[in-house]
mmCIF file of C-alpha atoms and ligand atoms in Angstrom:
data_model
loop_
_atom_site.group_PDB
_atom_site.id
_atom_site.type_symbol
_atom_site.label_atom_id
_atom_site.label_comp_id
_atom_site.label_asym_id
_atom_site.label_seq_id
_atom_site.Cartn_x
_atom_site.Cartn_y
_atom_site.Cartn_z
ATOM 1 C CA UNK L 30 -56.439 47.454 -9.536
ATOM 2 C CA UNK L 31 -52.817 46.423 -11.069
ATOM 3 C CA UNK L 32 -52.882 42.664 -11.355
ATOM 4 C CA UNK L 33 -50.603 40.847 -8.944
ATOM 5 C CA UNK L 34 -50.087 37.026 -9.740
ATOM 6 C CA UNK L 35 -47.614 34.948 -7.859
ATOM 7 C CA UNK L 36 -48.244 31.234 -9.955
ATOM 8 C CA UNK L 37 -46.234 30.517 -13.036
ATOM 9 C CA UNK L 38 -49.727 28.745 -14.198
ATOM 10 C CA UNK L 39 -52.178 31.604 -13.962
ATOM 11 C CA UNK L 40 -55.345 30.622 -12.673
ATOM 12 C CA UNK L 41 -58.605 31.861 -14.101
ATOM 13 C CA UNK L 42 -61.167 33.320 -11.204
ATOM 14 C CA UNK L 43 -63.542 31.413 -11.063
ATOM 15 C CA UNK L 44 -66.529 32.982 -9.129
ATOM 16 C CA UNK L 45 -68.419 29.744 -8.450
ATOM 17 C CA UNK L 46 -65.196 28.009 -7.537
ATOM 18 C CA UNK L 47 -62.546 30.369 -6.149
ATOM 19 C CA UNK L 48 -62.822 32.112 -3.062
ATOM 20 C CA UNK L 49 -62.712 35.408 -4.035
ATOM 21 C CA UNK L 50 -64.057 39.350 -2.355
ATOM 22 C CA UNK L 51 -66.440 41.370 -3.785
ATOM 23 C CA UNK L 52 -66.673 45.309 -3.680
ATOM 24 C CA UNK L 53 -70.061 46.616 -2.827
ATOM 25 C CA UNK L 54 -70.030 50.032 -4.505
ATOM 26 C CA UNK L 55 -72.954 51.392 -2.115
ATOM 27 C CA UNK L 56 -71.151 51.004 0.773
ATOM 28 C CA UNK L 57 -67.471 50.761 -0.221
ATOM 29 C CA UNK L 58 -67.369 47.669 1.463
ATOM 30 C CA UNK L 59 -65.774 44.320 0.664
ATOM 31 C CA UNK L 60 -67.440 41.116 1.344
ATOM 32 C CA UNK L 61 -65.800 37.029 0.924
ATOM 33 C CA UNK L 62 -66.706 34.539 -0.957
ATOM 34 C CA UNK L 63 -65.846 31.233 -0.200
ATOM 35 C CA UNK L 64 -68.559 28.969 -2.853
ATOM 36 C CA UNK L 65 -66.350 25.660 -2.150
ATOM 37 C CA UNK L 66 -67.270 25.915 1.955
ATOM 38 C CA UNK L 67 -70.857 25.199 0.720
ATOM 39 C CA UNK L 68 -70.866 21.773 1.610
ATOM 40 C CA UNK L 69 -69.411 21.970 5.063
ATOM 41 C CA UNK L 70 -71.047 19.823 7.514
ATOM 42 C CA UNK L 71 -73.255 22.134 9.919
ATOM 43 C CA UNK L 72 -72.585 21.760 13.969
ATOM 44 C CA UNK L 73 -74.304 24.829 15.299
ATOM 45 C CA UNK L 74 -76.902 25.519 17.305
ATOM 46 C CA UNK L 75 -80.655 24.552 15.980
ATOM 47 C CA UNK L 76 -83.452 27.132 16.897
ATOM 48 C CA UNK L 77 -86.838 26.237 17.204
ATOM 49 C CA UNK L 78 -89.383 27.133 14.298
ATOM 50 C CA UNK L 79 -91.343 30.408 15.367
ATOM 51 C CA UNK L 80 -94.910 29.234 14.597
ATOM 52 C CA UNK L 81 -97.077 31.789 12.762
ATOM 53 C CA UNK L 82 -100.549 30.310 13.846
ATOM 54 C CA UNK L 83 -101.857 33.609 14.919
ATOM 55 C CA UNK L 84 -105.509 34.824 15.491
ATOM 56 C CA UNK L 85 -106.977 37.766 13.706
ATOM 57 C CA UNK L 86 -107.074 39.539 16.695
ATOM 58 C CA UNK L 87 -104.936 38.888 20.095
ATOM 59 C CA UNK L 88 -106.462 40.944 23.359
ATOM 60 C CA UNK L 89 -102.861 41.044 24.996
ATOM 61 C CA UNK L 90 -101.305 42.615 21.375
ATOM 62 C CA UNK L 91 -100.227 46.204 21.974
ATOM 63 C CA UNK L 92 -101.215 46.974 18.415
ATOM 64 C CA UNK L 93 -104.387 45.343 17.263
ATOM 65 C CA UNK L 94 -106.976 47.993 17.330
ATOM 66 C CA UNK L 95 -109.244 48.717 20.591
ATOM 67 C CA UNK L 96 -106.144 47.591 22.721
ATOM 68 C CA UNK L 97 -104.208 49.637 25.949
ATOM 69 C CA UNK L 98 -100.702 49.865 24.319
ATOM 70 C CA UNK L 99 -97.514 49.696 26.822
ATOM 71 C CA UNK L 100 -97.003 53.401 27.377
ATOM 72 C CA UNK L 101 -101.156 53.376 28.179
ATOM 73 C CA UNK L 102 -102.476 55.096 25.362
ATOM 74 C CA UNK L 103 -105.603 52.823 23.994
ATOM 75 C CA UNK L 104 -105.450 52.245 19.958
ATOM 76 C CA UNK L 105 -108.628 53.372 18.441
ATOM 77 C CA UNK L 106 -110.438 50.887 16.431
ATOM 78 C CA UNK L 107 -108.339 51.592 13.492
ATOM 79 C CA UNK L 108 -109.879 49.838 9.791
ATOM 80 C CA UNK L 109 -106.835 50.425 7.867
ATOM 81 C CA UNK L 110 -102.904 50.982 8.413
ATOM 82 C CA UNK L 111 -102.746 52.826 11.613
ATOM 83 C CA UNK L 112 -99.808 55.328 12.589
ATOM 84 C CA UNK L 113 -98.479 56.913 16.123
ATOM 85 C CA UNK L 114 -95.910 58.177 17.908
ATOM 86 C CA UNK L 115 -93.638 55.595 19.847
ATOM 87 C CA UNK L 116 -94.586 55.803 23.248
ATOM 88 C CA UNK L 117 -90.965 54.951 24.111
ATOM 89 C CA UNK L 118 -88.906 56.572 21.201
ATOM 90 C CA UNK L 119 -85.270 56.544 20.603
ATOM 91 C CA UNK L 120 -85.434 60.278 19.720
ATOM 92 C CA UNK L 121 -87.195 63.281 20.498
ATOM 93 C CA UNK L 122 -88.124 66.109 18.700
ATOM 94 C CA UNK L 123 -86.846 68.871 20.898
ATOM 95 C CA UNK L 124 -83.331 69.155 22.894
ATOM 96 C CA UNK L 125 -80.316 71.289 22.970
ATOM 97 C CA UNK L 126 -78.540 71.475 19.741
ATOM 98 C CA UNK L 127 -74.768 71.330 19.385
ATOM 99 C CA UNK L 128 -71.928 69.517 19.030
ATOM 100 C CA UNK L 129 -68.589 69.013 21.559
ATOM 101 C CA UNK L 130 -64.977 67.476 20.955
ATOM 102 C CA UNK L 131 -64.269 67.356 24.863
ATOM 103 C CA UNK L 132 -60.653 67.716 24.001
ATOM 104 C CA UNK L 133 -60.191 69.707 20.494
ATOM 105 C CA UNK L 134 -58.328 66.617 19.152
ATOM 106 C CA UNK L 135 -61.432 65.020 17.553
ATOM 107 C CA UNK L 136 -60.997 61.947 19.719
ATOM 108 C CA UNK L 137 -63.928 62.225 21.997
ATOM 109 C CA UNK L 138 -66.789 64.170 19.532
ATOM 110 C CA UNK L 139 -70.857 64.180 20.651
ATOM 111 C CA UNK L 140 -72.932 65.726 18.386
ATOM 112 C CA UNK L 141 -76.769 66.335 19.132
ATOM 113 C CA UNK L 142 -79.548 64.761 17.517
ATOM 114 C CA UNK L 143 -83.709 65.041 17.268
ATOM 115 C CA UNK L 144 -85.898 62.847 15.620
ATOM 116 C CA UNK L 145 -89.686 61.710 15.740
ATOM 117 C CA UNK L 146 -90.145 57.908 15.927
ATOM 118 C CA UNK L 147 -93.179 56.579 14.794
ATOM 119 C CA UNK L 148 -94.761 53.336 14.405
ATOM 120 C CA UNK L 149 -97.452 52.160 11.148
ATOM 121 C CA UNK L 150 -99.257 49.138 11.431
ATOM 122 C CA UNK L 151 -100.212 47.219 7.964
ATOM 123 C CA UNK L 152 -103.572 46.217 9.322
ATOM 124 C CA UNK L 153 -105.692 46.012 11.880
ATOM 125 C CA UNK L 154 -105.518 42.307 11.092
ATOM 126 C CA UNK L 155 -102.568 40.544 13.443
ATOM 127 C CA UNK L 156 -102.399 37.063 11.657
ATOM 128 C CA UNK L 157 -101.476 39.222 8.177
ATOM 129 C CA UNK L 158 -98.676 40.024 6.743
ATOM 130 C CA UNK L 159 -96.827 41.725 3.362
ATOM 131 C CA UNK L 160 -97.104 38.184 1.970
ATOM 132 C CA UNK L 161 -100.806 36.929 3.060
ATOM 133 C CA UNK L 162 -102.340 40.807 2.442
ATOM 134 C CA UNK L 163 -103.651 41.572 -0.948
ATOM 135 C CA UNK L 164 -101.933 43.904 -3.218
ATOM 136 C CA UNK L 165 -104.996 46.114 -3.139
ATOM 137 C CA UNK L 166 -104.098 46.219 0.943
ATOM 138 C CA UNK L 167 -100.411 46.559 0.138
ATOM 139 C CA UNK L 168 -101.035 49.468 -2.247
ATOM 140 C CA UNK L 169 -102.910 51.154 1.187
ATOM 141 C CA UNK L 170 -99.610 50.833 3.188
ATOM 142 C CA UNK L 171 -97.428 51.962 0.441
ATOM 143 C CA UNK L 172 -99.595 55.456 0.051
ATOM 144 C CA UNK L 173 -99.375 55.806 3.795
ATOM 145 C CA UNK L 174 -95.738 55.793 3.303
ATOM 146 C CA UNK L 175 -95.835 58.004 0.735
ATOM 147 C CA UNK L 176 -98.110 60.421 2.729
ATOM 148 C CA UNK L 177 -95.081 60.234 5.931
ATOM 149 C CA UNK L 178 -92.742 60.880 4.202
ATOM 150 C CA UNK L 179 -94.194 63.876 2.216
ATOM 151 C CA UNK L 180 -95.444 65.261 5.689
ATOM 152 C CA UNK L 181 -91.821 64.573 7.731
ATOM 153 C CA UNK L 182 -89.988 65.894 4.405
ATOM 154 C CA UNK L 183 -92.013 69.509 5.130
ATOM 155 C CA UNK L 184 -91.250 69.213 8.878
ATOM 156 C CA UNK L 185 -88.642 72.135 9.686
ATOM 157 C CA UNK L 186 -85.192 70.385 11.490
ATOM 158 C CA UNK L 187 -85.251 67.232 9.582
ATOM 159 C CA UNK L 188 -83.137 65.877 7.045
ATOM 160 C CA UNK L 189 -83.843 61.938 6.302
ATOM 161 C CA UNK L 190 -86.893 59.769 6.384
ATOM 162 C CA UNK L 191 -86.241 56.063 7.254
ATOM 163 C CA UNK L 192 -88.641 53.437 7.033
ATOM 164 C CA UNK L 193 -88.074 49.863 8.095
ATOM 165 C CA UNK L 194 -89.479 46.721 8.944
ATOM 166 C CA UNK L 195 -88.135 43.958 11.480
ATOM 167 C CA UNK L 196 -89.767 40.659 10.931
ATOM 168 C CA UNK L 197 -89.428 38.048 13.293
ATOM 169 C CA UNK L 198 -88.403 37.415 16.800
ATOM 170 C CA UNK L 199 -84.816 36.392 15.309
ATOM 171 C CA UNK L 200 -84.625 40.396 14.119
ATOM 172 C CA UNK L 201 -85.974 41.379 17.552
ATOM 173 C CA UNK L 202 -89.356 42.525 16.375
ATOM 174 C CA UNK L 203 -90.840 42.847 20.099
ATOM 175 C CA UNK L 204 -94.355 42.204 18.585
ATOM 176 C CA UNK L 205 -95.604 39.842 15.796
ATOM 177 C CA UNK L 206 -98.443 42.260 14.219
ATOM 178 C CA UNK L 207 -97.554 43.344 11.098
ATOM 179 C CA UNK L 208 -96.164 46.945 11.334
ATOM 180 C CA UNK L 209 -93.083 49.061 10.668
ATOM 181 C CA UNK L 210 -91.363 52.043 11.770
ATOM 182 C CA UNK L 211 -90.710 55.519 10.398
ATOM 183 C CA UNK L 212 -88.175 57.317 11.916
ATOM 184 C CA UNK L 213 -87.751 61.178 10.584
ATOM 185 C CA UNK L 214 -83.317 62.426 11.718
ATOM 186 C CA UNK L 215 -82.183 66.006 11.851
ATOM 187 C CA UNK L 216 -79.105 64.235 10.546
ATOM 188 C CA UNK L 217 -78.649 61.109 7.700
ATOM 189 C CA UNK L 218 -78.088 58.278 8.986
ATOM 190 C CA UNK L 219 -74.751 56.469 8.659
ATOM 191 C CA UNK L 220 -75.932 53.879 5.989
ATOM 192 C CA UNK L 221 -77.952 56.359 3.645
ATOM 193 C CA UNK L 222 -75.006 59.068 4.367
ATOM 194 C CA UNK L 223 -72.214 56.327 2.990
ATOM 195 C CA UNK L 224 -74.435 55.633 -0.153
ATOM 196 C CA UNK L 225 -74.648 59.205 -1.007
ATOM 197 C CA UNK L 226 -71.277 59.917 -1.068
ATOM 198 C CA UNK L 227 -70.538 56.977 -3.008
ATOM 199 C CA UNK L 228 -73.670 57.534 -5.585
ATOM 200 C CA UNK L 229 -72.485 61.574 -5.633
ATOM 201 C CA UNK L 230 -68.936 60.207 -6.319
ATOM 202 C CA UNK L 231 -70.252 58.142 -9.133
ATOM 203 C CA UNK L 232 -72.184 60.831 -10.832
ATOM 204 C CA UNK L 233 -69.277 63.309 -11.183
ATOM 205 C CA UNK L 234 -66.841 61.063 -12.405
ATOM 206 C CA UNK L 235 -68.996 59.483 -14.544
ATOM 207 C CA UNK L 236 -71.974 62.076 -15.728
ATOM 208 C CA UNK L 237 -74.440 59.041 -14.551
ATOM 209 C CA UNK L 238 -76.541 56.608 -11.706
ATOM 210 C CA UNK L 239 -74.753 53.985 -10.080
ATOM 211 C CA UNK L 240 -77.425 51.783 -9.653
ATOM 212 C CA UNK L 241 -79.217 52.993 -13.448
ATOM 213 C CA UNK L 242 -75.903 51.535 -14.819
ATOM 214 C CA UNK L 243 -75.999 48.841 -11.938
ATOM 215 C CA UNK L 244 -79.006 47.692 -13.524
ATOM 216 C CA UNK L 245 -78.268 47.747 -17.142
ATOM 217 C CA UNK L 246 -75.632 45.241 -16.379
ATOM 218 C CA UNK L 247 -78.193 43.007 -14.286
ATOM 219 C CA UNK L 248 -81.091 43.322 -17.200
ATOM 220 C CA UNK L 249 -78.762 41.913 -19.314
ATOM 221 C CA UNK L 250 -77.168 38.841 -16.843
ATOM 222 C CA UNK L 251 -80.316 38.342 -15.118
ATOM 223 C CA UNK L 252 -78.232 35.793 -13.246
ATOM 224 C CA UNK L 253 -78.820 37.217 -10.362
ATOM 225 C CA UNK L 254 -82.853 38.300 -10.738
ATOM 226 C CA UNK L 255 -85.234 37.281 -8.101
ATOM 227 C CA UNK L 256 -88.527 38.868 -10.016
ATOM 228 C CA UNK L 257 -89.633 42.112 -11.271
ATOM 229 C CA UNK L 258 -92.391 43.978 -12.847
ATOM 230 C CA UNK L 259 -92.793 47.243 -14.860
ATOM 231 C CA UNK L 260 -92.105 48.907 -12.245
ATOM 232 C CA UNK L 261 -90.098 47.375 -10.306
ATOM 233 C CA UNK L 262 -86.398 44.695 -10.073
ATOM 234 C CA UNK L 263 -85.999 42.528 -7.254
ATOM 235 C CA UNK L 264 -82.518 40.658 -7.411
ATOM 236 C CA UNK L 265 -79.658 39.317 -5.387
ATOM 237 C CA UNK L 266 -77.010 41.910 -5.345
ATOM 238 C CA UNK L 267 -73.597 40.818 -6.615
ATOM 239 C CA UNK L 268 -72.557 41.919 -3.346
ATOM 240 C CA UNK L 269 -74.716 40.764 -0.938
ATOM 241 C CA UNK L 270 -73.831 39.619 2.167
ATOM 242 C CA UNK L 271 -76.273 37.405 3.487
ATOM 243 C CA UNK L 272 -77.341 34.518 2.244
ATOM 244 C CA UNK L 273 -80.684 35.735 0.874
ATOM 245 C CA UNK L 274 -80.246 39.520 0.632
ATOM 246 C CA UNK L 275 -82.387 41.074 -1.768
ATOM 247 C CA UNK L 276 -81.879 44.566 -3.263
ATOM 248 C CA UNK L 277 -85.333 45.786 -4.915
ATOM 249 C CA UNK L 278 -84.601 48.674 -7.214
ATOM 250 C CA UNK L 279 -87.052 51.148 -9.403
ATOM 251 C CA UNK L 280 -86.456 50.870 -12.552
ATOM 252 C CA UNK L 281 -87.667 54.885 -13.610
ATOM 253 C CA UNK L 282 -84.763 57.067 -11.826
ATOM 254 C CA UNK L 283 -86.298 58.847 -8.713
ATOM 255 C CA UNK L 284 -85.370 59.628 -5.146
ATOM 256 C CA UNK L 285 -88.003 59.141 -2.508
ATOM 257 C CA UNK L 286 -91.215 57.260 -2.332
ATOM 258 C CA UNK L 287 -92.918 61.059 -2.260
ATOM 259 C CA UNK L 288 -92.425 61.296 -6.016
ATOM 260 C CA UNK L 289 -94.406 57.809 -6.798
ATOM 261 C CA UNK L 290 -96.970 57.813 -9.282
ATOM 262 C CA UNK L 291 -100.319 55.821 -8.991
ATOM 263 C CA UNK L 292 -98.787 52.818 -11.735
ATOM 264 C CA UNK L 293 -95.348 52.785 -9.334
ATOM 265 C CA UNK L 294 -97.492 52.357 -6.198
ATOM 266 C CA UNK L 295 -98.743 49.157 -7.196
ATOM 267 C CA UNK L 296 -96.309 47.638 -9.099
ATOM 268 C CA UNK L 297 -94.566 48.356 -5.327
ATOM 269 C CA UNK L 298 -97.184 47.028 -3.609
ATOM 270 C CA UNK L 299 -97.529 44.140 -5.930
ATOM 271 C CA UNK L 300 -93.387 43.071 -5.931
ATOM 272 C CA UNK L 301 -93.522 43.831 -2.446
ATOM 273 C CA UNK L 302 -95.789 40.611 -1.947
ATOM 274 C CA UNK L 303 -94.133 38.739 -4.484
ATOM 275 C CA UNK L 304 -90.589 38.967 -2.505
ATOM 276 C CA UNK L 305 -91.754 38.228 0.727
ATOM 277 C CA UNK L 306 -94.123 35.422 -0.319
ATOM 278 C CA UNK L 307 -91.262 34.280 -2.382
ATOM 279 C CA UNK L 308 -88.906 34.184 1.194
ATOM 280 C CA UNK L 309 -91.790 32.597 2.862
ATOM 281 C CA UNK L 310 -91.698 29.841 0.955
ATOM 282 C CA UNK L 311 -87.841 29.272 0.595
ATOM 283 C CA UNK L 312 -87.897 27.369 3.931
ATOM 284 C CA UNK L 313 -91.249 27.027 4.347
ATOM 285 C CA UNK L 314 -91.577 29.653 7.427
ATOM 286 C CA UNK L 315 -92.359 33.087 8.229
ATOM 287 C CA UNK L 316 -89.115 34.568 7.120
ATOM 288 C CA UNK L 317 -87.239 36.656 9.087
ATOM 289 C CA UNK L 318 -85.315 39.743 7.981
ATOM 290 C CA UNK L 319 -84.870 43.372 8.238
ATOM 291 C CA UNK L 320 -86.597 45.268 5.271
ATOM 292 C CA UNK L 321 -85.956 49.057 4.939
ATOM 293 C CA UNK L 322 -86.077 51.621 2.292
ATOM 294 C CA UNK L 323 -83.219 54.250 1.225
ATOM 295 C CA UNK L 324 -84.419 57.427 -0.285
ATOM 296 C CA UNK L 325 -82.977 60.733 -1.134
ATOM 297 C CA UNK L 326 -82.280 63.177 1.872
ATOM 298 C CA UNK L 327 -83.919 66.480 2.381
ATOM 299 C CA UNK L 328 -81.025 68.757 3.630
ATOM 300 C CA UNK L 329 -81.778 71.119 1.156
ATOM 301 C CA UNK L 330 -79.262 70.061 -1.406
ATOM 302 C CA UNK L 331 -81.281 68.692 -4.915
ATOM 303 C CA UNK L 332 -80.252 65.026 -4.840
ATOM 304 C CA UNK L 333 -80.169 64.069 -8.746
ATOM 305 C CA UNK L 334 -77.466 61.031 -7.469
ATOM 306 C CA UNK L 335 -79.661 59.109 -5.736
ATOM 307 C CA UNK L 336 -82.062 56.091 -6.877
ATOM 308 C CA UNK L 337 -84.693 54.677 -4.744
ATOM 309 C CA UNK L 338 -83.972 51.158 -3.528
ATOM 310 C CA UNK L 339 -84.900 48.245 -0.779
ATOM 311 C CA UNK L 340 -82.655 46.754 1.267
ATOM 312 C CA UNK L 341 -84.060 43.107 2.482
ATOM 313 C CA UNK L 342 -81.724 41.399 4.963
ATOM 314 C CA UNK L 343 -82.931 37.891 6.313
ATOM 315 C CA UNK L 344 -80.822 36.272 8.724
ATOM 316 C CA UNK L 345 -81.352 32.920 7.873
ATOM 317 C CA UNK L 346 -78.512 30.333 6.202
ATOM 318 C CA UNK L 347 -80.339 26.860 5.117
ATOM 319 C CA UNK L 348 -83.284 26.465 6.734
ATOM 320 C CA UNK L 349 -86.197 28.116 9.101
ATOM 321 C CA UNK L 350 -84.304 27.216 12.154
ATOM 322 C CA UNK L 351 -79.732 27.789 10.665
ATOM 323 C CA UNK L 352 -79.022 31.319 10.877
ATOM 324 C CA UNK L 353 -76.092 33.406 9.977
ATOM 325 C CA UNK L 354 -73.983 34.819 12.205
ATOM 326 C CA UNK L 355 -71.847 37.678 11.685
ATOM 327 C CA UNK L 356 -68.921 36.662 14.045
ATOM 328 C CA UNK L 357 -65.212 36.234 14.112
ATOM 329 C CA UNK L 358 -63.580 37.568 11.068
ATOM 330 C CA UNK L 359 -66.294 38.714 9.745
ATOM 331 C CA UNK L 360 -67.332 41.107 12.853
ATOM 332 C CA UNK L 361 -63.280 42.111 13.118
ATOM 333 C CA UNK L 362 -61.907 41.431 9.381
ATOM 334 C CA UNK L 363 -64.396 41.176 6.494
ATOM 335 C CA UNK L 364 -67.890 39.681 6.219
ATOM 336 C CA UNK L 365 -68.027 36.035 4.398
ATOM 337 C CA UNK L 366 -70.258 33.999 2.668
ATOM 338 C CA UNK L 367 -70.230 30.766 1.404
ATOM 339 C CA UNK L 368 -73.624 30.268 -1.006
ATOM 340 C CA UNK L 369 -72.784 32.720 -4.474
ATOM 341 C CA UNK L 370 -75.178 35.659 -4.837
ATOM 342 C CA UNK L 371 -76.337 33.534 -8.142
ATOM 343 C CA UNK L 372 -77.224 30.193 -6.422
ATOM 344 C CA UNK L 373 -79.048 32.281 -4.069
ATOM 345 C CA UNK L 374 -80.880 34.226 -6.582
ATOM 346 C CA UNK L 375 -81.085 30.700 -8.563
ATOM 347 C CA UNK L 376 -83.201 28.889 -5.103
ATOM 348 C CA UNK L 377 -85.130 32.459 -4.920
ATOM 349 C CA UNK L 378 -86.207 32.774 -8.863
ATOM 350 C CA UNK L 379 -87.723 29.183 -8.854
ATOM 351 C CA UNK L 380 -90.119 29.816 -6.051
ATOM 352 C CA UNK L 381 -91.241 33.136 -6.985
ATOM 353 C CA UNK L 382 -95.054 32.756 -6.685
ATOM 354 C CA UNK L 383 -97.293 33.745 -10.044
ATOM 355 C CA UNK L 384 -98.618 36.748 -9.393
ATOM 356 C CA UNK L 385 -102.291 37.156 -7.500
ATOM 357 C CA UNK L 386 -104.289 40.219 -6.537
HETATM 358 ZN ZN1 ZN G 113 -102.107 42.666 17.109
HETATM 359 ZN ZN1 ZN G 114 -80.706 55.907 -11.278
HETATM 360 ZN ZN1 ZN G 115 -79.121 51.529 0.310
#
């Protein structure tokens, strides 16, 4: 970028001080920075704490084992993670294929899509969750995951596996017992589809991995770690864009949770409890956020570009009850934030529980 300065006195940037925008090389996206806003009195709206007292088992819960779900199906008394179809899914498997552009100008363009929705509970248990289950428990979900996404990567007409969890009634998760969703696309999704292109982009011009170079820098900086293990990095991106946003990396360069070896599934399992303890106890709730993983497509094309990572985003600002809203300029001009990627990483890193299996 050709440097334009308009002040006889040229001003260092200053990323603590200035306000400043940071480029997100994932998504080609910019975000704000605005560090000296932090102190800004707060008028907003104050939501009530959601209260995680829950029992071990709830007879009105659509998932806990033994129960009549919405659509009328009964669960079966399930002893591990447990995994079905949605009974009201977004997609379906079969349909017309095809695409239209109703009037050849590319203004008004449909395309068709199929997809099988389905949902994975953690645990039969409804008061647990990735932070109160044991590694050992953890390590169960993460093979089911790898066992989806092996069997949806074999199913003909599909070309991306997404798995995701919303946590929290603030994220819209309709039902507190721990579970996520696995959605199998004949197309990639927008998100995934962006990265690729940008981690493809990287590879040719460069001969290398965005995010293995990504996270040379950060080993070296580790201003903006969170935690990791052998396996596994956990850090504030220099781009996030909300407050608490954690990217969670591999550190060995693979694609999709399919090519995880035994080590890999519990050092996953085991910095999987470690993050969302650690955001548990940043405001002393049950922190919400939506948690999903971005692994390499299956359209047929070898993907040597892309590296398996986590996305965490957490709505919440300064406490259990201040969220962030993504309004105004940053809905029609640029997203903003006002705590730095390193003080958030900073608040994260000192909370990070030891270890425990
Ligand atoms: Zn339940
Ligand atoms: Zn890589
Ligand atoms: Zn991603």
């Amino acid at each position: 970028m050709a440097e334009v300065c308009f002040m006889e006195d040229k001003l260092e940037l200053k990323l603590k001080e200035h306000s400043h925008r940071r480029f997100n090389p994932l998504t080609k996206e910019w975000v704000l920075v605005s560090p000296h806003r932090t102190q800004r009195p707060w008028q907003g709206a104050v939501e009530a704490a959601s209260s995680d007292q829950r029992p071990k088992y709830d007879p009105s819960c659509h998932l806990c084992p033994g129960n009549q779900r919405a659509g009328g199906v009964r669960n079966p008394r399930y002893e591990s993670t447990f995994v079905f179809e949605n009974d009201f899914a977004a997609l379906k498997q079969d349909g017309p294929c095809g695409r239209v552009d109703l009037n050849g100008k590319g203004l008004m363009v449909a395309e068709s899509e199929q997809g099988i929705c389905r949902v994975m509970c953690f645990s039969p248990r409804h008061d647990l969750t990735l932070s109160s289950m044991s590694v050992e428990e953890i390590g169960k979900v993460v093979r089911t995951w790898v066992d989806q996404t092996q069997e949806l990567r074999s199913t003909p007409g599909f070309s991306h596996v997404q798995i995701f969890e919303n946590r929290g009634e603030m994220m819209g998760a309709s039902n507190p017992h721990p579970h996520c969703q696995i959605w199998a696309t004949s197309s990639i999704p927008q998100a995934p589809s962006r990265e690729l292109q940008s981690q493809s982009e990287y590879r040719v011009k460069t001969g290398s991995c965005l995010l293995c170079d990504y996270a040379a820098v950060e080993s070296i900086e580790k201003e903006r770690l969170v935690c990791s293990n052998d396996g596994f990095v956990a850090l504030v991106p220099f781009w996030a864009l909300w407050p608490f946003e954690i990217l969670l990396y591999s550190r060995r360069h693979w694609g999709s949770v399919a090519e995880l070896n035994a080590v890999e599934v519990a050092a996953l399992s085991a910095i999987l409890k470690q993050v969302v303890s650690t955001y548990d106890r940043l405001f002393n709730t049950f922190f919400p956020y939506s948690m999903g993983f971005h692994q390499s497509p299956f359209d047929g094309q070898p993907h040597p570009e892309w590296h398996f990572h986590v996305h965490f985003y957490p709505p919440l600002l300064r406490s259990a009850t201040v969220r962030k809203f993504m309004v105004g300029f940053e809905m029609l001009g640029t997203p903003q934030r006002d705590i730095t990627p390193e003080l958030a990483a900073e608040k994260l890193r000192a909370i990070v529980p030891v270890e425990q299996p």
